Coordinates of C-alpha atoms and ligand atoms in Angstrom, one line a residue:
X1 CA 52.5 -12.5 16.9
X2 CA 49.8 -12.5 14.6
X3 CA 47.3 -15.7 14.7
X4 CA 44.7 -17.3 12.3
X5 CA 41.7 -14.9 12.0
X6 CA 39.0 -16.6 14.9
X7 CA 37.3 -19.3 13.3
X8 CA 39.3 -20.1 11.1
X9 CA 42.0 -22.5 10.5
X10 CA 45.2 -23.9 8.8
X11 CA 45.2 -27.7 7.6
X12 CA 48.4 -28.7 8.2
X13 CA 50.0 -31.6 6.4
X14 CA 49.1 -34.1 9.3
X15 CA 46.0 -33.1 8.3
X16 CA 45.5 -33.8 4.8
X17 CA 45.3 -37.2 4.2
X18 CA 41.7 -36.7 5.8
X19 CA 41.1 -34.0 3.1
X20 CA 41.8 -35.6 0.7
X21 CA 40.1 -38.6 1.5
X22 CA 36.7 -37.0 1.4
X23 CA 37.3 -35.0 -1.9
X24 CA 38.2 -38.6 -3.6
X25 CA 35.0 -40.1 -1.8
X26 CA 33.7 -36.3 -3.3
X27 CA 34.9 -37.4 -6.7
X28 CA 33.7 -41.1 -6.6
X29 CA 29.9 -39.8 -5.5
X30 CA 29.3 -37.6 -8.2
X31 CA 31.0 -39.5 -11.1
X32 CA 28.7 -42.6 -10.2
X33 CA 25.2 -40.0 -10.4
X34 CA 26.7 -38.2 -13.0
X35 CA 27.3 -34.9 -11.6
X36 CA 29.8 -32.7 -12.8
X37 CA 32.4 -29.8 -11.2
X38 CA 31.3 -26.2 -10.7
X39 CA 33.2 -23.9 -9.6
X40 CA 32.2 -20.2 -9.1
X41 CA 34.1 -17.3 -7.8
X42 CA 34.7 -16.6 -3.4
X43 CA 32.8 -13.2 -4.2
X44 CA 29.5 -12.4 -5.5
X45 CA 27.2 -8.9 -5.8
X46 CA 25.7 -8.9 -2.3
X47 CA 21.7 -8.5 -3.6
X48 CA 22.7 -12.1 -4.9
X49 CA 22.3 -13.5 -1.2
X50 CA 19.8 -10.7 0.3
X51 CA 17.7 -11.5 -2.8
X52 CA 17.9 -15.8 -2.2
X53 CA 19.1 -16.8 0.8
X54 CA 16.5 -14.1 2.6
X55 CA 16.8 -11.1 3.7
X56 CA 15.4 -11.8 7.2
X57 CA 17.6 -15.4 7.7
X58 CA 20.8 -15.0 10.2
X59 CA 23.2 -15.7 7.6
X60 CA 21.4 -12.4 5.8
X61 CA 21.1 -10.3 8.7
X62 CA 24.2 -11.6 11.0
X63 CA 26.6 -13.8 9.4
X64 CA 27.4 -12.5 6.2
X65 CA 31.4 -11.0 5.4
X66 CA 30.3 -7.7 3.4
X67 CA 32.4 -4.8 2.0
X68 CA 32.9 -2.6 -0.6
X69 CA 35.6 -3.0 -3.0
X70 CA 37.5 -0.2 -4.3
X71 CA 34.7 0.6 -6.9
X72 CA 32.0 1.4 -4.8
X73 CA 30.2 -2.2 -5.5
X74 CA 28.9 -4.2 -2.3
X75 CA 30.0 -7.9 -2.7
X76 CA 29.9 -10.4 0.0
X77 CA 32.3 -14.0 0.4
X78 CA 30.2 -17.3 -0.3
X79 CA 27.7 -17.8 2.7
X80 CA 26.2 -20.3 0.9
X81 CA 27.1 -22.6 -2.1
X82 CA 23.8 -22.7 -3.9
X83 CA 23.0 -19.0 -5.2
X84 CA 26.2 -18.7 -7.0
X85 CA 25.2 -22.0 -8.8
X86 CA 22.1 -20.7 -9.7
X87 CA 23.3 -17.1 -11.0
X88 CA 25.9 -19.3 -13.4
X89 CA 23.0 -21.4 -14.2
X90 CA 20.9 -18.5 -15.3
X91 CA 23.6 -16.6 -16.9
X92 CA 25.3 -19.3 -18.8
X93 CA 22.3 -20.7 -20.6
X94 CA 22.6 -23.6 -18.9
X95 CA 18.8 -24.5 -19.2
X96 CA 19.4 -25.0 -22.8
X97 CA 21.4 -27.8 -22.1
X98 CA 19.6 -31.1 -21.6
X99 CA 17.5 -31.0 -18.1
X100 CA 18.1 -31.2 -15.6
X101 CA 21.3 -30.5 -15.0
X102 CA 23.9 -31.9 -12.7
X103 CA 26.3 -30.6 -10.4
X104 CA 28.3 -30.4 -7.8
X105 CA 31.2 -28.4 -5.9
X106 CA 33.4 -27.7 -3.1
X107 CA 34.7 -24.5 -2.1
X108 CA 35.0 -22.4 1.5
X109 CA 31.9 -20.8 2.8
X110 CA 32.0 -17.5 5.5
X111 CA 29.9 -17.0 8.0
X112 CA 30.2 -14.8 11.0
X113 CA 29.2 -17.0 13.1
X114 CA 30.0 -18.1 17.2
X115 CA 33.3 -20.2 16.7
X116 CA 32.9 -23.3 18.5
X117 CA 33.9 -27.4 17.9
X118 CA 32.2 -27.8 14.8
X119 CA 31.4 -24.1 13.5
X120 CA 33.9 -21.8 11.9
X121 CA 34.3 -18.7 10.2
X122 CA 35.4 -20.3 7.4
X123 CA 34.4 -24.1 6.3
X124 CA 34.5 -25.8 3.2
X125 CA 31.2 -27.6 2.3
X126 CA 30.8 -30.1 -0.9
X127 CA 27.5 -29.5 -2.5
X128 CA 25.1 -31.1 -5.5
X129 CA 22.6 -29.0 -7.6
X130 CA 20.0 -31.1 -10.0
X131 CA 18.3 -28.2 -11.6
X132 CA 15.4 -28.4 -14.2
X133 CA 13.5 -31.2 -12.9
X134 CA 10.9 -31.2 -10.2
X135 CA 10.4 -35.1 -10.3
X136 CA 10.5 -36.7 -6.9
X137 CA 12.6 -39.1 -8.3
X138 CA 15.1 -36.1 -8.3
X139 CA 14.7 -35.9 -4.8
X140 CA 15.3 -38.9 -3.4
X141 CA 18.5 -39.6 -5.8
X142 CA 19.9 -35.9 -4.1
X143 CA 18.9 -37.4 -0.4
X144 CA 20.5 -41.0 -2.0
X145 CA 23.8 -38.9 -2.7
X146 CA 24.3 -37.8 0.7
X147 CA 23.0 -40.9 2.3
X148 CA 25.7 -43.3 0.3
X149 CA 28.1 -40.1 0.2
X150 CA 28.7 -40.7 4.4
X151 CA 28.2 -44.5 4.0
X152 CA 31.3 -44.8 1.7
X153 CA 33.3 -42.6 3.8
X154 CA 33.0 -45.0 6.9
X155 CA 30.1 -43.0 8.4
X156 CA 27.6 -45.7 9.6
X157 CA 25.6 -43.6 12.8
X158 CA 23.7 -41.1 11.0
X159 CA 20.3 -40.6 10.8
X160 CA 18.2 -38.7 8.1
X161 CA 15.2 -36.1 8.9
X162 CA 12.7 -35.4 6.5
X163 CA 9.8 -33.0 6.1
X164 CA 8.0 -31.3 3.0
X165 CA 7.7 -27.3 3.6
X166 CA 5.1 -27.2 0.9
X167 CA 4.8 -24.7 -2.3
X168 CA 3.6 -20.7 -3.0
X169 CA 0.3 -22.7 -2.6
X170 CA -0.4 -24.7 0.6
X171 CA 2.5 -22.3 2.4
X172 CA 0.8 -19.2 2.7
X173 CA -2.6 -21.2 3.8
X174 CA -0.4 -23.5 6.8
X175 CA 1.2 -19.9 7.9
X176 CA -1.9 -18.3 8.7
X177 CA -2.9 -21.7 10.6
X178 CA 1.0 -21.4 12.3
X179 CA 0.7 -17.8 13.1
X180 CA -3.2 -18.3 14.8
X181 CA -1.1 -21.2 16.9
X182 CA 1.6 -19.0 18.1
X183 CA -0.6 -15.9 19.0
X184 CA -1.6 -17.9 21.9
X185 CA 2.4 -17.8 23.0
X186 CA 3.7 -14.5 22.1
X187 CA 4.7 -13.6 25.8
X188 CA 6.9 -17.0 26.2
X189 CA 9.0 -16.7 22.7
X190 CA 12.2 -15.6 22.8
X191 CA 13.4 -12.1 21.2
X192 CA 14.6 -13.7 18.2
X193 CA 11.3 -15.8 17.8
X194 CA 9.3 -12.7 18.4
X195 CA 10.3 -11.2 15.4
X196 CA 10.6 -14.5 13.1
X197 CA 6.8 -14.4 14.2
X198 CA 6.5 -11.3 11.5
X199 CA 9.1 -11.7 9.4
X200 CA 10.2 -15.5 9.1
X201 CA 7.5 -17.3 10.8
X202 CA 8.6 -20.9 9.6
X203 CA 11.8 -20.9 11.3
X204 CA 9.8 -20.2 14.7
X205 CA 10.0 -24.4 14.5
X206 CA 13.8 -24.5 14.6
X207 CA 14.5 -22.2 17.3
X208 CA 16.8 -24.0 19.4
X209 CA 15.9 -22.2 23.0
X210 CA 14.5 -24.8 25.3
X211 CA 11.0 -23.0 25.8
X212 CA 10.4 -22.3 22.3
X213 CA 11.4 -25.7 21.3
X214 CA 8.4 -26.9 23.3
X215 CA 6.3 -25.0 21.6
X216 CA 6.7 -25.7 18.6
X217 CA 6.9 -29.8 19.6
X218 CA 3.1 -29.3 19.7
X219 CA 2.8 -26.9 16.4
X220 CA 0.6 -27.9 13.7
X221 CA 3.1 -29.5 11.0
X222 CA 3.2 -28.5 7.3
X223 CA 3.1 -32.2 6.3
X224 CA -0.7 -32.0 7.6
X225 CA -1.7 -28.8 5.5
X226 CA 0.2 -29.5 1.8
X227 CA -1.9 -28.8 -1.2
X228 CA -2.3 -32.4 -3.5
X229 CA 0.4 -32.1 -5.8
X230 CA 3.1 -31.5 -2.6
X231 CA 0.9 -33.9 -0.4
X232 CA 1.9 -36.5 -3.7
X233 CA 5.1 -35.2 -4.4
X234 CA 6.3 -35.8 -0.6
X235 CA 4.4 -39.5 -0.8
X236 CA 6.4 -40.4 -3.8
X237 CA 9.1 -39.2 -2.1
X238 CA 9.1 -41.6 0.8
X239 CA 8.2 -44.5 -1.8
X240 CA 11.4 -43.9 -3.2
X241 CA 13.4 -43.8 -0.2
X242 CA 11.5 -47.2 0.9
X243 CA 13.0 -48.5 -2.9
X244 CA 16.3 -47.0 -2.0
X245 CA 16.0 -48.7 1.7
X246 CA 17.0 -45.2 3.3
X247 CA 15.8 -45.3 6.5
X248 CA 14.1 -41.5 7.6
X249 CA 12.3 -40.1 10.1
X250 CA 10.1 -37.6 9.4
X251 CA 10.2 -34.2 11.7
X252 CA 8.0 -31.5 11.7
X253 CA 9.9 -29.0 13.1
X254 CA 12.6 -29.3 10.4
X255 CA 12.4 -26.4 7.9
X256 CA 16.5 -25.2 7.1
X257 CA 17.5 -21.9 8.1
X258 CA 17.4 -20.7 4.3
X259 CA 14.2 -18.9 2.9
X260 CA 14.4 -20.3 -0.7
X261 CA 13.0 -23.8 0.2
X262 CA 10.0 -25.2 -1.1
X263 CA 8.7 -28.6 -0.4
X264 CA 11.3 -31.5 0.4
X265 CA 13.4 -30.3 3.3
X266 CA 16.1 -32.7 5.0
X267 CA 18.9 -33.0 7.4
X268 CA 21.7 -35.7 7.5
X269 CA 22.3 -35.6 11.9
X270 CA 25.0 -38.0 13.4
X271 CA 23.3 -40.5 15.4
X272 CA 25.1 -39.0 19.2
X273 CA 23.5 -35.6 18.7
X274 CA 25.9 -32.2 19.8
X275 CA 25.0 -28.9 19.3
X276 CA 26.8 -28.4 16.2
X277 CA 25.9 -31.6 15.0
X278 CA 24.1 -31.3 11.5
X279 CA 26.2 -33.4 9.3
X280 CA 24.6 -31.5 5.7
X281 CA 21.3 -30.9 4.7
X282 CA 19.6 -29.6 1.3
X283 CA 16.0 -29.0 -0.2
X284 CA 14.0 -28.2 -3.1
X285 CA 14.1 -25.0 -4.1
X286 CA 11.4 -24.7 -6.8
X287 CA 10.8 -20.7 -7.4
X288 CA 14.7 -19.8 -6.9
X289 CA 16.3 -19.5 -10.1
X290 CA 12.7 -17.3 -11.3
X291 CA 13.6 -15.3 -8.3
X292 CA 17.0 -14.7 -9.9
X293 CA 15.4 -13.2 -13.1
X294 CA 15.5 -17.0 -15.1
X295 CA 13.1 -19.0 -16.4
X296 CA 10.7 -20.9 -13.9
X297 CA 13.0 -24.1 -13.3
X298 CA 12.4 -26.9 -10.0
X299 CA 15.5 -27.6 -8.7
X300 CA 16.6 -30.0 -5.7
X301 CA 20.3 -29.5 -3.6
X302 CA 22.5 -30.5 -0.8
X303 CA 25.5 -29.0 1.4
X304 CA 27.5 -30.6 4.1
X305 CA 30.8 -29.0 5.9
X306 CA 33.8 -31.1 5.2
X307 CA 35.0 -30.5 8.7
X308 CA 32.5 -31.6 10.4
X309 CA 32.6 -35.1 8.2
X310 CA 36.4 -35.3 9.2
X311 CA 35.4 -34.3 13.2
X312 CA 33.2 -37.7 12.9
X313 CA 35.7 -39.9 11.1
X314 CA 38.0 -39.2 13.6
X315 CA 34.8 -40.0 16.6
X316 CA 34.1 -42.8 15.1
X317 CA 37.8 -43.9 14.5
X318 CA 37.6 -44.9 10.9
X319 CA 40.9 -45.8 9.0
X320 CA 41.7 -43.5 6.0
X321 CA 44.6 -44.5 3.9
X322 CA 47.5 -43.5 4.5
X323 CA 49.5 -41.6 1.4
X324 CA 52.7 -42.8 0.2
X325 CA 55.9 -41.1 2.3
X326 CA 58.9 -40.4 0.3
X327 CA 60.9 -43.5 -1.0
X328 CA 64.1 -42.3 -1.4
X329 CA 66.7 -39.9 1.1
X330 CA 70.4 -39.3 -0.3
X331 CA 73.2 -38.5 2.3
X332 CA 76.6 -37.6 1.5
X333 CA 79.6 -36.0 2.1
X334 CA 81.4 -33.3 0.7
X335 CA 81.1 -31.1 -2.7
X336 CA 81.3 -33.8 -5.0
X337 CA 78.9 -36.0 -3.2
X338 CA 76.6 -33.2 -2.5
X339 CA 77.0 -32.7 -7.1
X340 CA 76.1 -36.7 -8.0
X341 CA 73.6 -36.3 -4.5
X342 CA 72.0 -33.4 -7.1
X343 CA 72.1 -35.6 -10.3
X344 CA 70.9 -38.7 -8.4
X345 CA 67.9 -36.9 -7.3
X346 CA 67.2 -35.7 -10.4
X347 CA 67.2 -38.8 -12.2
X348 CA 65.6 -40.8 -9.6
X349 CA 62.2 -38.2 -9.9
X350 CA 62.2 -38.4 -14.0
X351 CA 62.0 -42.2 -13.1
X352 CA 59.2 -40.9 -11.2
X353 CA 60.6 -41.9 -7.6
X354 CA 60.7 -39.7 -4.6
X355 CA 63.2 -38.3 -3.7
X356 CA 65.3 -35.7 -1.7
X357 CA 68.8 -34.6 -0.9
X358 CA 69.4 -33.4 2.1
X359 CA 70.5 -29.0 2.7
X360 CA 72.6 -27.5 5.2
X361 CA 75.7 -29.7 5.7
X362 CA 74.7 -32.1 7.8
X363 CA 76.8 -34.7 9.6
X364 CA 76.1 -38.2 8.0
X365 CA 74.8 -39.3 11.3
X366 CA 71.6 -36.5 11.4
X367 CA 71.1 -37.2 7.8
X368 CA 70.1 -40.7 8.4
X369 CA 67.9 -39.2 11.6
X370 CA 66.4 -37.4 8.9
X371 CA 65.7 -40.3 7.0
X372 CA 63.9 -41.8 9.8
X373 CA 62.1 -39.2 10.7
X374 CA 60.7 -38.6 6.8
X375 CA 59.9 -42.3 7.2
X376 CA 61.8 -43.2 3.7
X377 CA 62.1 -46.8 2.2
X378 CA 65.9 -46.5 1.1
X379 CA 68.7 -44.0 1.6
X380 CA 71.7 -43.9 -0.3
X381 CA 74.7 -42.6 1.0
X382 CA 77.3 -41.3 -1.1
X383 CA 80.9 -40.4 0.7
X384 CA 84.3 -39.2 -0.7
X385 CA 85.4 -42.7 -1.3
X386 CA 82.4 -43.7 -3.2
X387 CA 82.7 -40.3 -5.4
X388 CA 85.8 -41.9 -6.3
X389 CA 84.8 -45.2 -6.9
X390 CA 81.5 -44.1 -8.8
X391 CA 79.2 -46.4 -6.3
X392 CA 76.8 -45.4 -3.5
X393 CA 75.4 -47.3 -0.7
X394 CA 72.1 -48.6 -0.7
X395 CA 70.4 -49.0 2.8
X396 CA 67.2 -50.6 2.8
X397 CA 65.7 -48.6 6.0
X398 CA 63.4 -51.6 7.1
X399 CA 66.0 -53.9 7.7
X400 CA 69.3 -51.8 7.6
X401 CA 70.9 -54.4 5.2
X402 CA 73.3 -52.2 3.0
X403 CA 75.1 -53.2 -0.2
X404 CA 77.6 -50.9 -2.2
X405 CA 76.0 -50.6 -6.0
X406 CA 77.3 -48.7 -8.7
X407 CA 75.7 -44.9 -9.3
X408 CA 74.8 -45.8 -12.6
X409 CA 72.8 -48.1 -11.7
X410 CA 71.0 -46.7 -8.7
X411 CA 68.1 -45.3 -10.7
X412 CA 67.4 -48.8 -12.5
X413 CA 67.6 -50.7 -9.2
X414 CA 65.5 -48.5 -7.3
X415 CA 62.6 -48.5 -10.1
Ligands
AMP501 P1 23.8 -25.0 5.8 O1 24.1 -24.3 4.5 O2 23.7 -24.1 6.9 O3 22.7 -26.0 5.7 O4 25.1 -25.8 6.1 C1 25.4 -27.0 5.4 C2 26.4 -27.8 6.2 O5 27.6 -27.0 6.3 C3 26.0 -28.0 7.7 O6 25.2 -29.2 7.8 C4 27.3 -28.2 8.3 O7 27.8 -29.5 8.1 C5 28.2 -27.2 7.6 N1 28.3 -25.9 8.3 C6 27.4 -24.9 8.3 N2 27.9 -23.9 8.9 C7 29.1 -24.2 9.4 C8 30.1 -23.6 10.1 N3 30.0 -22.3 10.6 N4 31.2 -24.2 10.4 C9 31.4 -25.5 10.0 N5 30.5 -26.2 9.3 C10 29.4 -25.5 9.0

């Protein structure tokens, strides 16, 4: 019997009402800050994520669903929603459009990663771009997106995290002060923090491992060693969220497992804290789309995983709508039933009603257990006698009152 691939998953119908709740809350966001759709291919060159994301990240290094297709060329599924933007920013002209420029998507992201509640193979994430700008203002209206984004779907416990990573500047400078603190440490890191202490020294802060965690609780924090123009950039920042009232709490040891991110860095966390628990997170990623071969051009974005939004609507118990079941079931018996059964249908969906006949030759009695079961408003039952008479039977299912009504007029009535 073959099964879904590990980590990943089928939505069944049960399913998708909460689906499609958060792509209309989706929808609703990004009309009201005017962003608009992008949608950009499952596949892309691989160099496009070695190049951005970074080459010594674990989505780079462990995570990412390589191969070569048929021609030779290495291409890699979405790991990550933002590069692709980027590459279809740069090769669409899109900086001669008005700046900057707003977008958003959804599509499913793969990563190799441990399957557990909360982290999948593949997950679908909606994500915002605002490229061409490096304004603070830009920030906190990307931080205000997410923030109102989980408040309009019912989220209330969350909590924000914010910290400022600093530019090409004040980086390099708060490195060398980061590396000179972890020398002292080298023999308690873990093997994974060992290396990040050549290759990705930043992340050394967001190592989860309980004895690495400790040390870098005490680490000197980037938000101390920013050159001016970050140290104002992050200050105007916080104003903003003040004007915005969007609570935050600033944390040092927050710097995103992605190497493209330059000053504002922040994480959306449910209040009740899990493992898997980081509800989305984004940052600014200022030197990106020059890394890509464009023009020098700010940018500020966000991601969050749709299934972990629907994993805490269902923890918190918030009521999503539900969609409208089919209105109408027809019965009947025999041939010539079964033919105005067909017509009925017919007419009943150009009225634009629901409807269905049932298949198979049923007895009249499981065709009304079908009806129940499908949870329909009406059925209408059409036997040999009413063939002959040219009515149908109208059954209200919510109070079982039936009335005989001519066929012609069924459509009318029913509308
Ligand atoms: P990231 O690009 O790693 O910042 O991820 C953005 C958001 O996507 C996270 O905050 C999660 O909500 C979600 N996410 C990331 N990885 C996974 C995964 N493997 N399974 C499910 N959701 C994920």
């Amino acid at each position: 019997m073959y099964q879904a691939v590990r980590g990943t998953m089928d939505i069944l119908p049960e399913e998708q009402p909460y689906w499609r709740y958060v792509e209309q809350a989706i929808a609703d966001i990004s009309r009201l800050y005017g962003y608009r759709r992008i949608d950009t291919p499952i596949f892309e060159d691989t160099g496009l994520f070695s190049r951005s994301t970074g080459e010594y990240t674990d989505i780079v290094q462990k995570e990412m669903y390589t191969f070569d297709d048929r021609g030779g060329n290495s291409l890699t599924l979405k790991p990550e929603g933002t590069p692709p933007v980027c590459r279809a920013y740069i090769q669409h002209g899109l900086h001669n459009l008005p700046q900057p420029v707003k977008l958003y998507y959804i599509c499913p992201i793969f990563r190799y990663d441990r399957p557990q509640a909360g982290r999948y193979r593949q997950h679908y994430q909606f994500g915002c771009e605002a490229i061409g700008d490096a304004d603070p203002t830009l920030d906190a209206e990307v931080i205000d997106i997410a923030w109102r984004f989980y408040k309009s779907l019912g989220l209330n416990k969350i909590s924000l995290q914010l910290n400022s990573i600093g530019c090409r500047q004040c980086r390099p400078v708060y490195l060398t002060v980061l590396k000179d603190y972890y020398a002292g440490y080298t023999d308690q890191l873990c093997a994974d923090c060992k290396i990040r202490l050549e290759k990705n020294t930043l992340r050394l802060l967001d190592c989860k491992q309980a004895s690495c965690r400790k040390i870098a609780e005490s680490a000197p924090k980037s938000a101390d060693h920013l050159c001016t123009e970050c140290d104002e950039h992050f200050k105007k920042l916080q104003q903003y969220l003040g004007l915005l009232k969007i609570p935050f709490e600033m944390n040092h040891r927050l710097v995103r497992g992605l190497d493209y991110y330059t000053r504002t860095v922040f994480e959306i966390q449910p209040e009740e804290e899990g493992t898997q628990s980081t509800l989305g997170g984004g940052g600014r990623y200022d030197d990106l789309i020059e890394e890509l071969g464009g023009k020098p051009t700010p940018a500020i974005g966000f991601a969050c995983g749709i299934e972990r939004i629907i994993l805490n609507l269902k923890k918190e118990g918030v009521a999503i709508p539900v969609p409208d079941s089919l209105r109408v079931l027809i019965a009947y018996r025999g041939d010539a039933a079964r033919e105005e059964a067909i017509k009925l249908a017919a007419g009943l969906r150009q009225a634009g009603i629901s409807a269905v006949t049932t298949t198979g030759g049923k007895s009249l009695k499981a065709q009304m257990r079908q009806a129940n079961s499908l949870n329909v408003r009406y059925a209408v039952i059409i036997g040999e006698d009413e063939v002959k008479a040219g009515t149908a039977v109208l059954r209200d299912m919510a109070d079982a009152r039936q009335e005989t009504i001519a066929i012609g007029q069924l459509v009318e009535r029913l509308r």
